[in-house]
Coordinates of C-alpha atoms in Angstrom, one line a residue:
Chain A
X10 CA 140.0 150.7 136.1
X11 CA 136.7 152.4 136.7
X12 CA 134.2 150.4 138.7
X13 CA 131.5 151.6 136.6
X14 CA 133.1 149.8 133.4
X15 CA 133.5 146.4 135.4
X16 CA 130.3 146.6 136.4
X17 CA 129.1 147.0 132.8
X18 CA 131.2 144.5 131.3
X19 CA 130.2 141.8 133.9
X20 CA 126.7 143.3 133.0
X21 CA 126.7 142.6 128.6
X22 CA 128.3 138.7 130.1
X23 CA 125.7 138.3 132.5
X24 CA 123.0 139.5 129.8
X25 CA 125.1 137.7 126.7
X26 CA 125.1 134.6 128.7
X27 CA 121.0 135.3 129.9
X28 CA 120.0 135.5 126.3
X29 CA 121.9 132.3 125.5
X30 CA 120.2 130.3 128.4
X31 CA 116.6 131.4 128.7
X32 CA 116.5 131.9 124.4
X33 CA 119.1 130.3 122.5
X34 CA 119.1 127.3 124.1
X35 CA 115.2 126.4 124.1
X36 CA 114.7 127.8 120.8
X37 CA 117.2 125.6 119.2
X38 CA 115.8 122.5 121.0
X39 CA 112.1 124.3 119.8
X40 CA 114.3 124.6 116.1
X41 CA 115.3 120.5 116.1
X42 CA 112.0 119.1 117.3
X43 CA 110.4 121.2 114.3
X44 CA 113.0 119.9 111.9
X45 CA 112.4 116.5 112.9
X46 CA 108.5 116.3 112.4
X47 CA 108.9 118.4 109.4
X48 CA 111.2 115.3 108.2
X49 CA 108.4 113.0 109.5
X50 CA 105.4 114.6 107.6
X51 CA 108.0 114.9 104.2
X52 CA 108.5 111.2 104.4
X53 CA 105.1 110.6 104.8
X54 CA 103.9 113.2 101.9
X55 CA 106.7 110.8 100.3
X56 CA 104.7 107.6 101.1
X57 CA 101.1 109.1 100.6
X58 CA 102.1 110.6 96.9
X59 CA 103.4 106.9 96.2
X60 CA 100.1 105.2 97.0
X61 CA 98.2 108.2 95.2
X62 CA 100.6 107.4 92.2
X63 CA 100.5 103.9 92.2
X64 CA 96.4 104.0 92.7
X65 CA 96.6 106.2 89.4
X66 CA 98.7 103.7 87.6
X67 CA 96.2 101.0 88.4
X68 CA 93.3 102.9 87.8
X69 CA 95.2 103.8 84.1
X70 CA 95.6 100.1 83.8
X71 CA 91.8 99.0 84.6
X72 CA 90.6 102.0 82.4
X73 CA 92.9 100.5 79.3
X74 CA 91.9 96.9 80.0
X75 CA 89.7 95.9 76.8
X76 CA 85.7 95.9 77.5
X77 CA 85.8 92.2 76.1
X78 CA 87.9 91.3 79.1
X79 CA 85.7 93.6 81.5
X80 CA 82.9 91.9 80.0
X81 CA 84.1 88.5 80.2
X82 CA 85.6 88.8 83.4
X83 CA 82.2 90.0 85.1
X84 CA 80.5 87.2 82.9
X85 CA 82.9 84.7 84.8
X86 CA 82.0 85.6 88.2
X87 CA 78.8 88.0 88.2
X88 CA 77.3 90.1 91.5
X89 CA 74.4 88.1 91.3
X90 CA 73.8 85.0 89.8
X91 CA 70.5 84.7 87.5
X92 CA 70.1 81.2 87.9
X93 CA 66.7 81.3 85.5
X94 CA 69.9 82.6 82.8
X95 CA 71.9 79.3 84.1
X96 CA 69.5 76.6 83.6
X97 CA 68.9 78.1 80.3
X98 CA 72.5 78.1 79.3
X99 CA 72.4 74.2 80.8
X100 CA 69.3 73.6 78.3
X101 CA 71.1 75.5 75.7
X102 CA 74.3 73.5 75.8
X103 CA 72.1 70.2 75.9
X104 CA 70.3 71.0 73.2
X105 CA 73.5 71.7 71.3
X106 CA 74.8 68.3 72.7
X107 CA 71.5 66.7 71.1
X108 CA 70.6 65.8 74.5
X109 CA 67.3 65.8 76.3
X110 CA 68.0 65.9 79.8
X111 CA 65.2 63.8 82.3
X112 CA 65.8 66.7 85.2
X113 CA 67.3 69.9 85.0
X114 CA 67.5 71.9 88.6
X115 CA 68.8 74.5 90.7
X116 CA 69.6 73.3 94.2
X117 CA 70.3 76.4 95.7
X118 CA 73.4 78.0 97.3
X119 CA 75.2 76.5 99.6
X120 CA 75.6 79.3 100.9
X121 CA 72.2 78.9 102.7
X122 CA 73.1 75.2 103.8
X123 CA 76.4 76.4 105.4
X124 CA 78.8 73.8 103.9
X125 CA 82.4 74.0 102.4
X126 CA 82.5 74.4 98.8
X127 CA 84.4 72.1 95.9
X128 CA 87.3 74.1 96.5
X129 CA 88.0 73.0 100.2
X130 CA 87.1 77.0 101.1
X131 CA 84.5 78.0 103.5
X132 CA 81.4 80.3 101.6
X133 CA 83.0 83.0 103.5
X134 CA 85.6 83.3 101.3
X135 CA 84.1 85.7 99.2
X136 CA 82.3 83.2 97.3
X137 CA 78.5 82.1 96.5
X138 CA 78.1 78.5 95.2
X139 CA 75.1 77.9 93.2
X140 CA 74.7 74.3 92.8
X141 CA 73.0 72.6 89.6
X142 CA 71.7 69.3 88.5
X143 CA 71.0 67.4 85.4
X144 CA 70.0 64.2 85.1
X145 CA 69.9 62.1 81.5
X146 CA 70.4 59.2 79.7
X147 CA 72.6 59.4 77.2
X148 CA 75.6 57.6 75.8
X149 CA 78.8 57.6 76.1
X150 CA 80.0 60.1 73.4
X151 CA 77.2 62.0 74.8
X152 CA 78.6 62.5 78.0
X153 CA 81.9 63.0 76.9
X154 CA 80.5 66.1 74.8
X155 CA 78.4 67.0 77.2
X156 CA 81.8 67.6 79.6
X157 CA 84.0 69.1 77.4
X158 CA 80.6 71.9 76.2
X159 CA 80.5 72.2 80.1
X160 CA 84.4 72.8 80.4
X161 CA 84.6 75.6 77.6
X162 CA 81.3 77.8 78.8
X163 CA 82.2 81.4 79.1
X164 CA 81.8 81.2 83.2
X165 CA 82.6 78.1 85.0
X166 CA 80.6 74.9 86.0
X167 CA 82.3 72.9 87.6
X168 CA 81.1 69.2 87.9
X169 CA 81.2 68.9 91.7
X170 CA 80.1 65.2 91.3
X171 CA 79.0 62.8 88.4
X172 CA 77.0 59.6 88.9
X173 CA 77.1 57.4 85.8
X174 CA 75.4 54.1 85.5
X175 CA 73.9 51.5 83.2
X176 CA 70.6 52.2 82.2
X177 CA 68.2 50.7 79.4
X178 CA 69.0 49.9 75.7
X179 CA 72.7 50.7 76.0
X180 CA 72.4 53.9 77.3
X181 CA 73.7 55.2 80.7
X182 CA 72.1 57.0 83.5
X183 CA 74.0 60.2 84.5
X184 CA 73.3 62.7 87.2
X185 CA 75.9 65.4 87.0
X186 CA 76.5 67.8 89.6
X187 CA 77.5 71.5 88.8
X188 CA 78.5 74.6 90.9
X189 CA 79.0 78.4 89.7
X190 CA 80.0 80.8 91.3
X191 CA 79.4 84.3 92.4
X192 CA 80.5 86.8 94.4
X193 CA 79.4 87.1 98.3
X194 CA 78.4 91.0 98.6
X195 CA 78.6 93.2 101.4
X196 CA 74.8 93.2 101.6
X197 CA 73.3 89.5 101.7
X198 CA 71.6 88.8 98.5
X199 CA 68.3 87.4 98.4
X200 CA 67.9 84.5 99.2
X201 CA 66.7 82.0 97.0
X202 CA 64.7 79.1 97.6
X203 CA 65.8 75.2 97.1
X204 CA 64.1 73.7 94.2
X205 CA 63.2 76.3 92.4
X206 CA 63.8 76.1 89.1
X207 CA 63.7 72.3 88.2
X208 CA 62.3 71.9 84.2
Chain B
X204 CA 173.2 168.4 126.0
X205 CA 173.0 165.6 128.8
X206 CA 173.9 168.4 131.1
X207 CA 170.9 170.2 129.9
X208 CA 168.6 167.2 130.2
X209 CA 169.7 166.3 133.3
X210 CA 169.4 169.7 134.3
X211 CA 166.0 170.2 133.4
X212 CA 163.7 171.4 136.2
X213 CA 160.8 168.7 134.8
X214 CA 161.4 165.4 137.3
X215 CA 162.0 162.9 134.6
X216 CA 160.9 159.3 135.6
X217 CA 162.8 156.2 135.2
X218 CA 162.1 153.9 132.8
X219 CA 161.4 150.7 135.2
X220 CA 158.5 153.2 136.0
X221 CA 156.7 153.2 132.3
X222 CA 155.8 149.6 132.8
X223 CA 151.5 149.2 133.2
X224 CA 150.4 147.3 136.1
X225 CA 149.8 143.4 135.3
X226 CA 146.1 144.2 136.3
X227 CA 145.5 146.1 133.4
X228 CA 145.7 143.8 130.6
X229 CA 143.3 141.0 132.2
X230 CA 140.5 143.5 132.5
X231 CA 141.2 144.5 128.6
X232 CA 140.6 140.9 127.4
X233 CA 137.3 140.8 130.1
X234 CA 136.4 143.9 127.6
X235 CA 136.9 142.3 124.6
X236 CA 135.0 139.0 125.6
X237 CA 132.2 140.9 127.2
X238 CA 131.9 142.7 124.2
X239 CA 132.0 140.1 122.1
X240 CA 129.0 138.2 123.9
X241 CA 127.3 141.3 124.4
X242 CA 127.2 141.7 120.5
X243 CA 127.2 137.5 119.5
X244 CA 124.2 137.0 121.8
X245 CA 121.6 139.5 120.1
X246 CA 123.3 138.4 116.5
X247 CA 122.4 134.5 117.7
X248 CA 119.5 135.6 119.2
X249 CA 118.1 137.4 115.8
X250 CA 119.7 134.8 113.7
X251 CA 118.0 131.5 115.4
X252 CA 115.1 133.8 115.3
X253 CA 114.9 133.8 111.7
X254 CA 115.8 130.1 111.3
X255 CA 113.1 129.1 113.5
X256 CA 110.4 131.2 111.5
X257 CA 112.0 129.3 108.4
X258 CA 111.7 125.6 110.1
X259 CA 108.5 126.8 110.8
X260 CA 107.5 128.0 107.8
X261 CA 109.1 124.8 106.4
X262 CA 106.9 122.6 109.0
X263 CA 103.7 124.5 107.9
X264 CA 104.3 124.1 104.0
X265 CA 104.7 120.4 104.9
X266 CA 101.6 120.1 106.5
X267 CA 99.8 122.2 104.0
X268 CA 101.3 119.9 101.1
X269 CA 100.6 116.5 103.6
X270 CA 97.0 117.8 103.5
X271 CA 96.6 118.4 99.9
X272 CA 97.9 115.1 99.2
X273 CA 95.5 113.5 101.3
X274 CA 92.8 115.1 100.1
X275 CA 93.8 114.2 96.4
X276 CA 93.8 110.4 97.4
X277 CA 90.5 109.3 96.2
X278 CA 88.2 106.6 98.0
X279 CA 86.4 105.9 95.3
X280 CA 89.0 105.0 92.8
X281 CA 90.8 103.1 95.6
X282 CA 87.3 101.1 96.0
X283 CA 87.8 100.4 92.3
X284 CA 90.7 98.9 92.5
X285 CA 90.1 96.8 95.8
X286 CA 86.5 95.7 94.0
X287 CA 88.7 94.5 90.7
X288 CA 91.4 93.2 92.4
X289 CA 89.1 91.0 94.5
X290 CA 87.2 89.7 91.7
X291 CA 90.2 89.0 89.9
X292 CA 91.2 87.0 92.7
X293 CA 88.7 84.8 93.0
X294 CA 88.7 84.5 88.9
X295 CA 92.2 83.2 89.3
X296 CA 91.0 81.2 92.1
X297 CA 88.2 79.6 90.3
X298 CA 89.9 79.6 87.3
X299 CA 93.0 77.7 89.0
X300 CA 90.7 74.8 90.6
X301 CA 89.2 73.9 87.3
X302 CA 89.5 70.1 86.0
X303 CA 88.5 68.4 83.1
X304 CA 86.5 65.6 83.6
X305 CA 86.6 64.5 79.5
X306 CA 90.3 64.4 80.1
X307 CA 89.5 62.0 83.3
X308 CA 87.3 60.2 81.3
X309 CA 89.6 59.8 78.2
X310 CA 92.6 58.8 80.7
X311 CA 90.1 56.1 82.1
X312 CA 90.1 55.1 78.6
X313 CA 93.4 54.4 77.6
X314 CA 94.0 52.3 80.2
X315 CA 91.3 50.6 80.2
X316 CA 91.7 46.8 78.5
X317 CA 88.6 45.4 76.2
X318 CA 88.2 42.7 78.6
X319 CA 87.3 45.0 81.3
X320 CA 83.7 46.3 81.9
X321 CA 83.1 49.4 83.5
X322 CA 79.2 48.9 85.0
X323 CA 78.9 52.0 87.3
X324 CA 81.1 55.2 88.2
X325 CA 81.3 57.8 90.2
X326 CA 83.3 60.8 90.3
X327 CA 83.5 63.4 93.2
X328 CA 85.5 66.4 94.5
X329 CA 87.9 65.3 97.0
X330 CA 90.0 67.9 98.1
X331 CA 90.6 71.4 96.1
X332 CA 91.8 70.5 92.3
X333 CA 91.6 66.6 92.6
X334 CA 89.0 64.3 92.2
X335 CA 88.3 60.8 93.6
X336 CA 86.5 58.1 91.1
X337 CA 85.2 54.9 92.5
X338 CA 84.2 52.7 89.8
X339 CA 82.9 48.6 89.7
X340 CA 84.2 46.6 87.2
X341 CA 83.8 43.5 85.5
X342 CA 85.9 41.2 84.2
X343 CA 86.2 37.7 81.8
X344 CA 89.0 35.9 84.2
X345 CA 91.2 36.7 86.6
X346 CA 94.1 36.7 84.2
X347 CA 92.5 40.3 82.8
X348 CA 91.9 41.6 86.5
X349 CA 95.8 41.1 86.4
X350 CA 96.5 42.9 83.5
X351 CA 94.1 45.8 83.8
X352 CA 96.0 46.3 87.4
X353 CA 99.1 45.9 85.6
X354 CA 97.9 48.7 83.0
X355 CA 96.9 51.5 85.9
X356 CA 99.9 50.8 87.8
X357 CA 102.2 51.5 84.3
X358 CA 99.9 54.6 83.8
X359 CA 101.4 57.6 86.3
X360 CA 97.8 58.9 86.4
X361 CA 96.2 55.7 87.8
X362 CA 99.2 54.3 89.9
X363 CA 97.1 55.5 92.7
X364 CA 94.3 52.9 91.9
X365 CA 93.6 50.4 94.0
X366 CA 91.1 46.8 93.7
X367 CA 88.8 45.8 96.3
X368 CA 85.5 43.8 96.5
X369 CA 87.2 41.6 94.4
X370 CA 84.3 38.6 93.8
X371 CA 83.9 35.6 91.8
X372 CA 80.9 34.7 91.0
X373 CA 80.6 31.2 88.5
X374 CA 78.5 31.8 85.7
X375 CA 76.5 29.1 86.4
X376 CA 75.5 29.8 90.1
X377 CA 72.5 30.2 91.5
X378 CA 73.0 33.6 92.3
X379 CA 73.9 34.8 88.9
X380 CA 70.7 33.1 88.2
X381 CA 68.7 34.7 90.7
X382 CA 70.0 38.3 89.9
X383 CA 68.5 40.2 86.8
X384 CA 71.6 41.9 85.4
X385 CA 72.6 42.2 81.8
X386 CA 76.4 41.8 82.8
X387 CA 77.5 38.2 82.1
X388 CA 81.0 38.7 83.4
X389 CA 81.8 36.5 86.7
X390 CA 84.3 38.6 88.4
X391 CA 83.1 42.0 89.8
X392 CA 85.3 44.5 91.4
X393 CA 85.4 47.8 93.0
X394 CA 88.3 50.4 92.3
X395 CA 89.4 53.8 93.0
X396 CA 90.9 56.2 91.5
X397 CA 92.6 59.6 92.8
X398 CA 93.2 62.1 90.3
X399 CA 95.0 65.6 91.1
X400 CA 95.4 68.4 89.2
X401 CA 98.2 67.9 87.0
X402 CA 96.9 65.0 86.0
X403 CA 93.1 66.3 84.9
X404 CA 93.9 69.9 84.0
X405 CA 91.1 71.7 82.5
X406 CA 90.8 72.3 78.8
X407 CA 89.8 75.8 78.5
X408 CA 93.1 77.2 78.2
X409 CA 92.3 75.6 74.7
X410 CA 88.9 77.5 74.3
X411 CA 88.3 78.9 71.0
X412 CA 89.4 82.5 71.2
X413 CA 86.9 83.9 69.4
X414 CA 84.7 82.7 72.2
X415 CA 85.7 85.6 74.2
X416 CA 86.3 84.0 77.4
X417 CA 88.5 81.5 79.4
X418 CA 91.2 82.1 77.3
X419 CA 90.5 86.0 77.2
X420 CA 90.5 86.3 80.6
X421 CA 93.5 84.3 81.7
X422 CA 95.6 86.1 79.3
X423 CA 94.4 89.4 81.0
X424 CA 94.3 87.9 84.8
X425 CA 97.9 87.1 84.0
X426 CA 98.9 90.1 82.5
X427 CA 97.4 92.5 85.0
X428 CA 100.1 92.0 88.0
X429 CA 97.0 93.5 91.0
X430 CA 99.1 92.7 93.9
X431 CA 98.6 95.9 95.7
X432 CA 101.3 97.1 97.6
X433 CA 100.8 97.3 101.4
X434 CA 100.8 100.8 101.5
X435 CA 97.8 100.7 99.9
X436 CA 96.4 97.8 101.6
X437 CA 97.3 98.8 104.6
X438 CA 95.7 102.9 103.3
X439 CA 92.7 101.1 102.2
X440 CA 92.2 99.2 105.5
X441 CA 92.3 102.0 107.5
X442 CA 90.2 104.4 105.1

């Protein structure tokens, strides 16, 4: 055999076997790390088009919802309260109860006396309670109408408290305590003095 | 004509002699594997080569299409729907804790025997959805102190009632003289009343629908299912 071909043979091995080492080798660990953050950032494409889909659906649902609900549903729990509206609404509803109430005031939030609300939450739960009072004589019947108009308003007031006792010429003394709510904003709202809007 | 082979003047060699040396064959198959590696590496080589521009073409595109979905995710839609879902939370929250006082009131009622005065009550928010009355009564005789117990403890809503301050006071007395009070009855007593939810639930699931309001908006609060998944939550957390 010629020397020179032995050499040359051993030579394509050694260069065959070079090529498979220093490239081969690191480019197909190079190949599989790629793969597997390729499969990382398909899965999450996977996850982000998901939310992006399902923020679309909800965004189609809220869009379709009726502007009566949209309407009531901010009516129910508003930004802001207008408590000036409230008492008026607590006049209004009086007045359509044939009652004339002896006292009719806003208390305030508790928000700004830092106590629990009727619901057993904390006022950092997202919630403002705006705390009302009416005091009347009336009968009976009265009060019972009185609650149930209360009950059926278009935004709640609760009656945190009711006080009901015998007054003069068969009528009774009632103090009624009501909360309503709104929401507790990222930016503190005004705040708004106790006793502020008594009639 | 074996004569004139044998006679030839060329030297003929024996057979035996044809064979190749055992050498010979080893460094043929060395050939053909060197060969074969010599032209497999460069064919590897070029083909992984190729494949890794693809992966990494592949890797790009994903990152490309990562980015464009990111972008399309839009903050202020998602601030939409955390704003409505919140308020629709505490609706349902509010709406949940409601109670009716009339339907107290008309429970109270019921129950409540002729002979029986009520002369003072009091109703207050005990824990969330129940309510704690504390009432004084007045009664004729002991015999319908007995029987108004006997009535809340048959009534489920009441059972939780209980009589104190029970006291007797002889119509005739000096302190019933003394005291001003329009009640004439000689036995006064103090009672109280826990109500829970259940028992005092509020009427505006009954509101007129034509009001445009309770009733509306339970219907929709329970209609729109707004529990966000957690991928979201979790998206709008960290946005």
């Amino acid at each position: 055999m010629n020397p020179f071909n032995l050499f040359f043979q051993i030579s394509m091995v050694v260069i065959a076997v070079t090529i498979g080492v220093l490239y081969i080798n690191p480019t197909l660990k190079e190949i599989k790390a790629t793969q597997a953050n390729s499969l990382i950032y398909t899965e999450e494409i996977s996850k982000v088009s998901a939310v992006n889909d399902a923020l679309a659906d909800r965004i189609a649902y809220m869009d379709n919802l009726s502007l009566a609900n949209k309407q009531a549903l901010i009516k129910y729990l508003p930004d802001k309260l207008d408590e000036v509206a409230v008492l008026k609404d607590l006049k209004s509803i009086l007045s359509t109860q044939s009652i004339e109430p002896k006292t009719l005031t806003y208390k305030g939030t508790e928000n700004q006396k830092g106590t629990v609300d009727g619901f057993g939450n904390s006022t950092n739960s997202g919630l403002i309670t705006h705390q009302f009072e009416i005091s009347a004589d009336i009968t009976y019947a009265d009060l019972k109408g009185l609650l149930k108009a209360l009950e059926v308003n278009n935004y709640p007031l609760s009656v945190t408290s009711l006080t009901v006792n015998p007054s003069e010429n068969g009528f009774l003394a009632v103090d009624i305590s009501l909360a309503t709510f709104s929401r507790k904003l990222e930016i503190n709202p005004v705040s708004t003095p106790v006793n502020d809007g008594q009639i | 004509m074996s004569e004139i082979s044998s006679s030839s003047f060329i030297p003929k060699r024996k057979a035996n002699d044809l064979s190749k040396p055992a050498g010979h064959r080893n460094i043929f198959i060395l050939s053909i594997v060197s060969y074969a590696l010599f032209v497999a590496a460069p064919v590897a080589a070029a083909t992984i080569f190729i494949y890794q521009k693809y992966t990494d073409n592949t890797f790009q595109q994903n990152v490309v299409n990562l980015d464009t979905v990111i972008k399309s995710f839009n903050d202020a839609d998602m601030l939409r729907v955390l704003d409505f879902h919140e308020r629709l939370k505490l609706t349902s929250q509010i709406f949940h804790s409601q109670v009716s006082l009339a339907s107290l009131l008309n429970i109270l009622e019921q129950s409540t025997v002729k002979t029986v005065k009520f002369n003072s009550l009091k109703i207050s928010q005990a824990e969330a959805g129940s309510l704690l009355a504390e009432a004084e009564l007045s009664a004729d005789s002991f015999d319908a102190v007995i029987f108004q117990r006997g009535q809340y403890e048959n009534n489920q809503s009441l059972a939780s009632s209980s009589f104190t301050n029970l006291i007797f006071t002889p119509p005739n007395s000096e302190t019933t003289k003394d005291v001003k009070t329009t009640d004439s009855k000689p036995i006064k007593l103090t009672t109280k009343f826990t109500f829970t939810k259940d028992n005092i639930l509020s009427v505006t699931s009954t509101t007129d629908p034509e009001n445009n309001s309770i009733s509306d908006l339970e219907v929709a609060s329970s209609s729109l299912d707004f529990s966000l998944p957690e991928d979201i939550s979790s998206q709008a957390t960290s946005s």
